[in-house]
């Protein structure tokens, strides 16, 4: 190969790197897609739309939310993993980013190696809800009825490894029972069926359930943890009925594909940090019983550490429950 050819290739590569860096500096110059891999109307969708709205303000470009739902969020996550690492396709996801690795034998991506963490966004409790007319008026009656009739009781969730599934699993483990599980593509459609009386139980985050409880459209027996939920102060925590081993809190985080340039990641993380301290965002989340994380957690290292701890702890919970990877 002649000297001239080598010089030409070198120049081309430099030009490409320069363009790449230049485009990273100018980011964003077109609309961004934020993928939420669960069905519209659910907690994930609501939270993603709140952050898309806030981050548009600081990034100065439209952010479009896309909901390719299914397989506990792995379909949408795979789409982001294989998308161009230029900052224009992002993933908002929660605990299932950690559990999917334990749940699917041939997951077409690696939750750590194929993504760049941008930062954590929210943290929120879960609760145990039932359809109106479910034959229990309070937590103690619910525990007694569930233990006596479990196989007849249907439990909705958003797929194996999802937040609502993990919460349901913890509830079944804590009560020593097995409900009849009904999977959905998200808790948005699951809540609709609970409102319609088609299913009996749903363990869900608070964004959809709290307004329905307050409107008397569904019943809620307990917060799925040790503490009560501030927006439902009269509802006990499940530990108050002597039910041990249930303590779940759901945190959403934002990711980009592996290889996204650092200047782009820095801009996205700075925009996320602005969003978590934005009074409108905090008020909106508050009204749904969810918290924006403290600003120091809306950073890559905090999300990286959080994902690692979830992978280390939750994979074990699923395996202990005898759930085999699909
Ligand atoms: C949703 O957004 O539908 C939920 O976060 C799904 C789940 O329960 O994990």
Short mmCIF file of C-alpha atoms and ligand atoms in Angstrom, two decimals:
data_model
loop_
_atom_site.label_atom_id
_atom_site.label_comp_id
_atom_site.label_asym_id
_atom_site.label_seq_id
_atom_site.Cartn_x
_atom_site.Cartn_y
_atom_site.Cartn_z
CA UNK A 1 0.00 0.00 0.00
CA UNK A 2 1.61 3.35 -1.10
CA UNK A 3 2.45 6.14 1.33
CA UNK A 4 -0.21 8.24 -0.38
CA UNK A 5 -2.93 5.66 0.36
CA UNK A 6 -1.93 5.45 4.02
CA UNK A 7 -1.94 9.26 4.30
CA UNK A 8 -5.39 9.39 2.62
CA UNK A 9 -6.85 6.81 5.02
CA UNK A 10 -5.29 8.61 7.97
CA UNK A 11 -6.80 11.90 6.86
CA UNK A 12 -10.20 10.29 6.39
CA UNK A 13 -10.10 8.81 9.90
CA UNK A 14 -9.04 12.14 11.39
CA UNK A 15 -11.81 13.91 9.52
CA UNK A 16 -14.35 11.33 10.80
CA UNK A 17 -13.10 11.68 14.39
CA UNK A 18 -13.21 15.46 14.08
CA UNK A 19 -16.76 15.40 12.70
CA UNK A 20 -17.72 12.99 15.46
CA UNK A 21 -16.28 15.26 18.15
CA UNK A 22 -17.80 18.34 16.48
CA UNK A 23 -21.24 16.69 16.37
CA UNK A 24 -20.80 15.70 20.03
CA UNK A 25 -20.06 19.35 20.85
CA UNK A 26 -23.17 20.55 18.96
CA UNK A 27 -25.42 17.85 20.51
CA UNK A 28 -28.40 17.90 20.25
CA UNK A 29 -29.26 19.19 16.78
CA UNK A 30 -32.41 17.08 16.23
CA UNK A 31 -35.19 15.41 18.30
CA UNK A 32 -34.22 12.69 20.79
CA UNK A 33 -36.10 9.42 21.37
CA UNK A 34 -36.53 8.26 24.98
CA UNK A 35 -37.52 4.58 25.01
CA UNK A 36 -39.75 3.40 27.88
CA UNK A 37 -40.09 -0.36 27.30
CA UNK A 38 -43.42 -0.78 29.13
CA UNK A 39 -46.96 -0.07 27.93
CA UNK A 40 -48.32 3.51 27.76
CA UNK A 41 -50.20 4.79 30.82
CA UNK A 42 -48.15 2.87 33.38
CA UNK A 43 -45.76 4.29 36.02
CA UNK A 44 -42.75 3.99 33.71
CA UNK A 45 -44.52 5.85 30.92
CA UNK A 46 -45.76 8.63 33.23
CA UNK A 47 -42.30 9.11 34.76
CA UNK A 48 -40.57 9.08 31.36
CA UNK A 49 -42.93 11.75 30.02
CA UNK A 50 -42.24 13.98 33.05
CA UNK A 51 -38.47 13.78 32.43
CA UNK A 52 -38.79 14.10 28.65
CA UNK A 53 -40.72 17.34 29.21
CA UNK A 54 -38.17 18.72 31.66
CA UNK A 55 -35.07 17.69 29.70
CA UNK A 56 -36.45 19.25 26.51
CA UNK A 57 -36.20 22.61 28.28
CA UNK A 58 -32.47 22.30 29.00
CA UNK A 59 -31.43 20.41 25.85
CA UNK A 60 -33.47 22.65 23.54
CA UNK A 61 -34.69 19.76 21.38
CA UNK A 62 -37.96 17.79 21.36
CA UNK A 63 -37.83 14.47 23.23
CA UNK A 64 -40.22 11.83 21.88
CA UNK A 65 -41.27 8.96 24.17
CA UNK A 66 -41.50 5.54 22.48
CA UNK A 67 -43.06 2.46 24.19
CA UNK A 68 -41.89 -0.76 22.47
CA UNK A 69 -43.34 -2.96 25.28
CA UNK A 70 -43.00 -6.67 26.03
CA UNK A 71 -40.74 -9.34 27.52
CA UNK A 72 -40.36 -7.38 30.79
CA UNK A 73 -38.80 -4.41 29.02
CA UNK A 74 -36.14 -6.39 27.16
CA UNK A 75 -37.60 -5.69 23.69
CA UNK A 76 -37.20 -1.91 24.07
CA UNK A 77 -33.86 -2.26 25.86
CA UNK A 78 -32.49 -4.35 22.96
CA UNK A 79 -33.58 -1.64 20.52
CA UNK A 80 -31.57 0.99 22.42
CA UNK A 81 -28.55 -1.32 22.83
CA UNK A 82 -28.26 -1.73 19.08
CA UNK A 83 -29.04 1.89 18.18
CA UNK A 84 -26.40 4.40 17.03
CA UNK A 85 -24.35 5.64 20.08
CA UNK A 86 -24.89 9.33 19.36
CA UNK A 87 -27.19 10.34 22.25
CA UNK A 88 -30.37 10.47 20.16
CA UNK A 89 -31.80 7.17 21.47
CA UNK A 90 -32.04 6.75 25.26
CA UNK A 91 -33.51 4.17 27.63
CA UNK A 92 -35.48 4.92 30.82
CA UNK A 93 -35.87 1.77 32.86
CA UNK A 94 -36.00 0.36 36.37
CA UNK A 95 -35.26 -2.88 38.20
CA UNK A 96 -36.03 -5.12 35.23
CA UNK A 97 -32.80 -3.90 33.60
CA UNK A 98 -31.11 -5.90 36.37
CA UNK A 99 -33.46 -8.90 36.54
CA UNK A 100 -33.72 -9.52 32.79
CA UNK A 101 -30.16 -10.83 32.80
CA UNK A 102 -31.25 -13.56 35.26
CA UNK A 103 -34.56 -14.12 33.44
CA UNK A 104 -33.63 -14.58 29.80
CA UNK A 105 -31.06 -17.15 28.61
CA UNK A 106 -30.48 -15.44 25.27
CA UNK A 107 -30.88 -11.75 26.16
CA UNK A 108 -29.67 -9.91 23.00
CA UNK A 109 -27.69 -7.39 25.09
CA UNK A 110 -25.77 -7.09 28.36
CA UNK A 111 -27.32 -4.62 30.87
CA UNK A 112 -23.91 -3.31 31.95
CA UNK A 113 -21.57 -3.80 28.96
CA UNK A 114 -23.93 -2.49 26.25
CA UNK A 115 -25.08 0.72 27.95
CA UNK A 116 -23.68 3.98 29.31
CA UNK A 117 -25.41 5.03 32.54
CA UNK A 118 -26.50 8.70 32.54
CA UNK A 119 -28.01 8.86 36.03
CA UNK A 120 -30.82 7.88 38.38
CA UNK A 121 -34.10 9.77 38.10
CA UNK A 122 -36.69 8.64 40.65
CA UNK A 123 -37.34 6.47 43.68
CA UNK A 124 -40.76 5.31 44.83
CA UNK A 125 -42.70 2.82 46.97
CA UNK A 126 -45.11 0.10 45.94
CA UNK A 127 -48.45 -1.00 47.35
CA UNK A 128 -50.74 -4.02 47.39
CA UNK A 129 -54.02 -3.20 45.64
CA UNK A 130 -57.18 -5.20 44.91
CA UNK A 131 -60.28 -4.80 42.79
CA UNK A 132 -63.36 -3.32 44.43
CA UNK A 133 -65.47 -6.13 45.81
CA UNK A 134 -62.47 -8.31 46.73
CA UNK A 135 -63.65 -10.07 49.92
CA UNK A 136 -61.36 -8.35 52.45
CA UNK A 137 -62.00 -4.96 54.10
CA UNK A 138 -58.55 -4.46 55.64
CA UNK A 139 -54.98 -5.80 55.74
CA UNK A 140 -55.59 -8.49 58.38
CA UNK A 141 -58.66 -9.80 56.50
CA UNK A 142 -56.64 -9.72 53.28
CA UNK A 143 -53.80 -11.80 54.80
CA UNK A 144 -56.29 -14.35 56.21
CA UNK A 145 -58.32 -14.58 52.98
CA UNK A 146 -55.19 -14.81 50.79
CA UNK A 147 -53.75 -17.66 52.87
CA UNK A 148 -57.03 -19.59 52.71
CA UNK A 149 -57.88 -19.03 49.02
CA UNK A 150 -54.60 -18.34 47.17
CA UNK A 151 -55.04 -20.64 44.11
CA UNK A 152 -58.39 -18.94 43.35
CA UNK A 153 -56.87 -15.46 43.47
CA UNK A 154 -55.47 -13.84 40.29
CA UNK A 155 -52.41 -11.58 40.54
CA UNK A 156 -51.63 -9.24 37.63
CA UNK A 157 -48.07 -8.18 36.86
CA UNK A 158 -45.98 -6.71 34.03
CA UNK A 159 -43.93 -9.80 33.24
CA UNK A 160 -41.33 -11.92 35.03
CA UNK A 161 -38.68 -9.74 36.62
CA UNK A 162 -40.78 -6.55 36.43
CA UNK A 163 -41.35 -4.41 39.53
CA UNK A 164 -44.95 -5.62 39.93
CA UNK A 165 -43.79 -9.23 39.53
CA UNK A 166 -41.00 -8.86 42.13
CA UNK A 167 -43.45 -7.21 44.52
CA UNK A 168 -45.99 -10.00 43.91
CA UNK A 169 -43.28 -12.58 44.41
CA UNK A 170 -42.22 -11.04 47.72
CA UNK A 171 -45.89 -11.00 48.81
CA UNK A 172 -46.39 -14.69 47.91
CA UNK A 173 -43.10 -15.62 49.65
CA UNK A 174 -44.04 -13.60 52.75
CA UNK A 175 -47.51 -15.23 52.94
CA UNK A 176 -46.26 -18.67 51.86
CA UNK A 177 -48.84 -18.88 49.06
CA UNK A 178 -49.03 -19.07 45.25
CA UNK A 179 -51.52 -16.87 43.39
CA UNK A 180 -52.59 -17.40 39.80
CA UNK A 181 -50.29 -15.00 37.90
CA UNK A 182 -51.56 -12.99 34.90
CA UNK A 183 -48.79 -11.21 32.90
CA UNK A 184 -49.33 -7.90 31.05
CA UNK A 185 -47.06 -5.60 28.95
CA UNK A 186 -47.16 -3.03 31.74
CA UNK A 187 -49.14 -2.11 34.81
CA UNK A 188 -51.06 0.51 32.85
CA UNK A 189 -53.20 -2.19 31.16
CA UNK A 190 -53.08 -4.34 34.34
CA UNK A 191 -54.57 -1.47 36.38
CA UNK A 192 -57.33 -1.06 33.77
CA UNK A 193 -58.32 -4.70 34.31
CA UNK A 194 -58.16 -4.26 38.08
CA UNK A 195 -60.47 -1.23 37.76
CA UNK A 196 -62.74 -3.39 35.61
CA UNK A 197 -62.71 -6.28 38.11
CA UNK A 198 -61.12 -8.74 35.62
CA UNK A 199 -58.22 -9.45 37.97
CA UNK A 200 -58.10 -9.57 41.79
CA UNK A 201 -54.71 -8.18 42.86
CA UNK A 202 -51.92 -5.92 41.63
CA UNK A 203 -48.73 -4.88 43.41
CA UNK A 204 -47.85 -1.62 41.76
CA UNK A 205 -46.02 1.65 42.04
CA UNK A 206 -48.04 4.62 43.22
CA UNK A 207 -48.40 6.80 40.10
CA UNK A 208 -51.50 4.99 38.77
CA UNK A 209 -52.83 3.34 41.92
CA UNK A 210 -52.89 6.24 44.44
CA UNK A 211 -55.34 8.38 42.39
CA UNK A 212 -57.56 5.27 41.85
CA UNK A 213 -57.52 4.44 45.58
CA UNK A 214 -58.35 8.05 46.49
CA UNK A 215 -61.22 7.97 43.97
CA UNK A 216 -62.53 4.77 45.60
CA UNK A 217 -62.17 2.84 42.31
CA UNK A 218 -59.89 0.15 43.81
CA UNK A 219 -58.89 -0.99 47.31
CA UNK A 220 -55.37 -0.83 48.72
CA UNK A 221 -54.33 -2.90 51.74
CA UNK A 222 -50.73 -2.01 52.43
CA UNK A 223 -47.52 -0.30 51.49
CA UNK A 224 -45.12 -3.00 50.27
CA UNK A 225 -42.44 -2.08 52.72
CA UNK A 226 -41.68 -1.05 56.28
CA UNK A 227 -42.87 2.56 55.93
CA UNK A 228 -46.31 4.00 55.15
CA UNK A 229 -46.81 5.94 51.90
CA UNK A 230 -47.14 9.69 52.70
CA UNK A 231 -49.91 10.20 50.12
CA UNK A 232 -51.98 7.38 51.76
CA UNK A 233 -51.27 8.01 55.45
CA UNK A 234 -54.11 5.80 56.77
CA UNK A 235 -52.95 2.74 54.83
CA UNK A 236 -50.64 0.54 56.96
CA UNK A 237 -47.26 -0.80 55.90
CA UNK A 238 -47.45 -4.57 55.39
CA UNK A 239 -44.95 -5.10 58.24
CA UNK A 240 -47.63 -3.70 60.60
CA UNK A 241 -49.63 -6.91 60.04
CA UNK A 242 -46.59 -8.95 61.04
CA UNK A 243 -45.82 -9.84 57.41
CA UNK A 244 -42.01 -9.92 57.12
CA UNK A 245 -39.70 -9.97 54.11
CA UNK A 246 -41.44 -7.40 51.94
CA UNK A 247 -39.52 -4.19 51.33
CA UNK A 248 -39.36 -2.95 47.75
CA UNK A 249 -38.64 0.48 46.33
CA UNK A 250 -38.48 1.21 42.61
CA UNK A 251 -35.91 3.49 41.03
CA UNK A 252 -35.85 4.55 37.37
CA UNK A 253 -32.61 5.43 35.61
CA UNK A 254 -31.56 6.77 32.22
CA UNK A 255 -29.10 5.02 29.87
CA UNK A 256 -27.51 5.58 26.45
CA UNK A 257 -25.96 2.98 24.11
CA UNK A 258 -22.37 1.92 24.79
CA UNK A 259 -19.86 4.17 22.97
CA UNK A 260 -21.90 7.38 23.23
CA UNK A 261 -19.28 10.21 23.32
CA UNK A 262 -18.46 11.61 26.77
CA UNK A 263 -19.39 15.22 25.86
CA UNK A 264 -22.87 13.96 24.91
CA UNK A 265 -23.19 11.91 28.10
CA UNK A 266 -22.11 14.93 30.13
CA UNK A 267 -24.79 17.10 28.50
CA UNK A 268 -27.47 14.46 29.08
CA UNK A 269 -26.43 13.97 32.71
CA UNK A 270 -26.39 17.74 33.31
CA UNK A 271 -29.91 17.94 31.84
CA UNK A 272 -31.08 15.07 34.06
CA UNK A 273 -29.54 16.79 37.11
CA UNK A 274 -31.44 19.98 36.22
CA UNK A 275 -34.65 17.93 35.90
CA UNK A 276 -34.41 16.30 39.35
CA UNK A 277 -34.16 19.73 41.03
CA UNK A 278 -36.83 21.31 38.78
CA UNK A 279 -39.71 22.38 41.09
CA UNK A 280 -42.33 21.42 38.48
CA UNK A 281 -40.85 17.92 38.14
CA UNK A 282 -40.68 17.48 41.91
CA UNK A 283 -44.25 18.68 42.39
CA UNK A 284 -45.53 16.39 39.62
CA UNK A 285 -43.74 13.36 41.03
CA UNK A 286 -44.79 14.23 44.57
CA UNK A 287 -48.44 14.24 43.50
CA UNK A 288 -47.94 10.64 42.40
CA UNK A 289 -46.19 9.54 45.62
CA UNK A 290 -42.76 9.33 43.90
CA UNK A 291 -39.51 11.20 44.71
CA UNK A 292 -36.96 12.68 42.34
CA UNK A 293 -33.55 11.45 43.49
CA UNK A 294 -31.11 13.87 45.16
CA UNK A 295 -29.03 15.61 42.44
CA UNK A 296 -25.84 13.74 43.37
CA UNK A 297 -27.57 10.49 42.33
CA UNK A 298 -28.52 11.79 38.87
CA UNK A 299 -24.98 10.90 37.74
CA UNK A 300 -23.46 7.94 35.84
CA UNK A 301 -21.48 6.51 38.77
CA UNK A 302 -24.55 6.47 41.03
CA UNK A 303 -26.63 4.58 38.46
CA UNK A 304 -23.76 2.19 37.73
CA UNK A 305 -23.52 1.35 41.47
CA UNK A 306 -27.31 1.02 41.82
CA UNK A 307 -27.57 -1.35 38.84
CA UNK A 308 -24.75 -3.48 40.22
CA UNK A 309 -26.44 -3.80 43.61
CA UNK A 310 -29.76 -4.75 41.97
CA UNK A 311 -28.07 -7.38 39.78
CA UNK A 312 -26.31 -8.78 42.87
CA UNK A 313 -29.45 -8.93 45.06
CA UNK A 314 -32.50 -9.50 42.84
CA UNK A 315 -31.21 -12.19 40.55
CA UNK A 316 -30.95 -14.31 43.72
CA UNK A 317 -34.56 -13.59 44.72
CA UNK A 318 -35.84 -14.95 41.41
CA UNK A 319 -33.62 -18.02 41.48
CA UNK A 320 -34.65 -18.72 45.13
CA UNK A 321 -38.27 -18.59 43.97
CA UNK A 322 -37.38 -21.36 41.52
CA UNK A 323 -37.96 -19.12 38.50
CA UNK A 324 -35.95 -20.55 35.60
CA UNK A 325 -34.57 -18.34 32.83
CA UNK A 326 -36.74 -18.50 29.69
C1 LIG B 1 -44.86 -0.09 34.12
O1 LIG B 1 -44.35 0.98 33.81
O2 LIG B 1 -45.77 -0.61 33.52
C2 LIG B 1 -44.27 -0.80 35.34
O3 LIG B 1 -43.14 -0.13 35.77
C3 LIG B 1 -44.01 -2.23 35.03
C4 LIG B 1 -43.52 -3.00 36.22
O4 LIG B 1 -44.33 -3.40 37.07
O5 LIG B 1 -42.33 -3.20 36.30
#
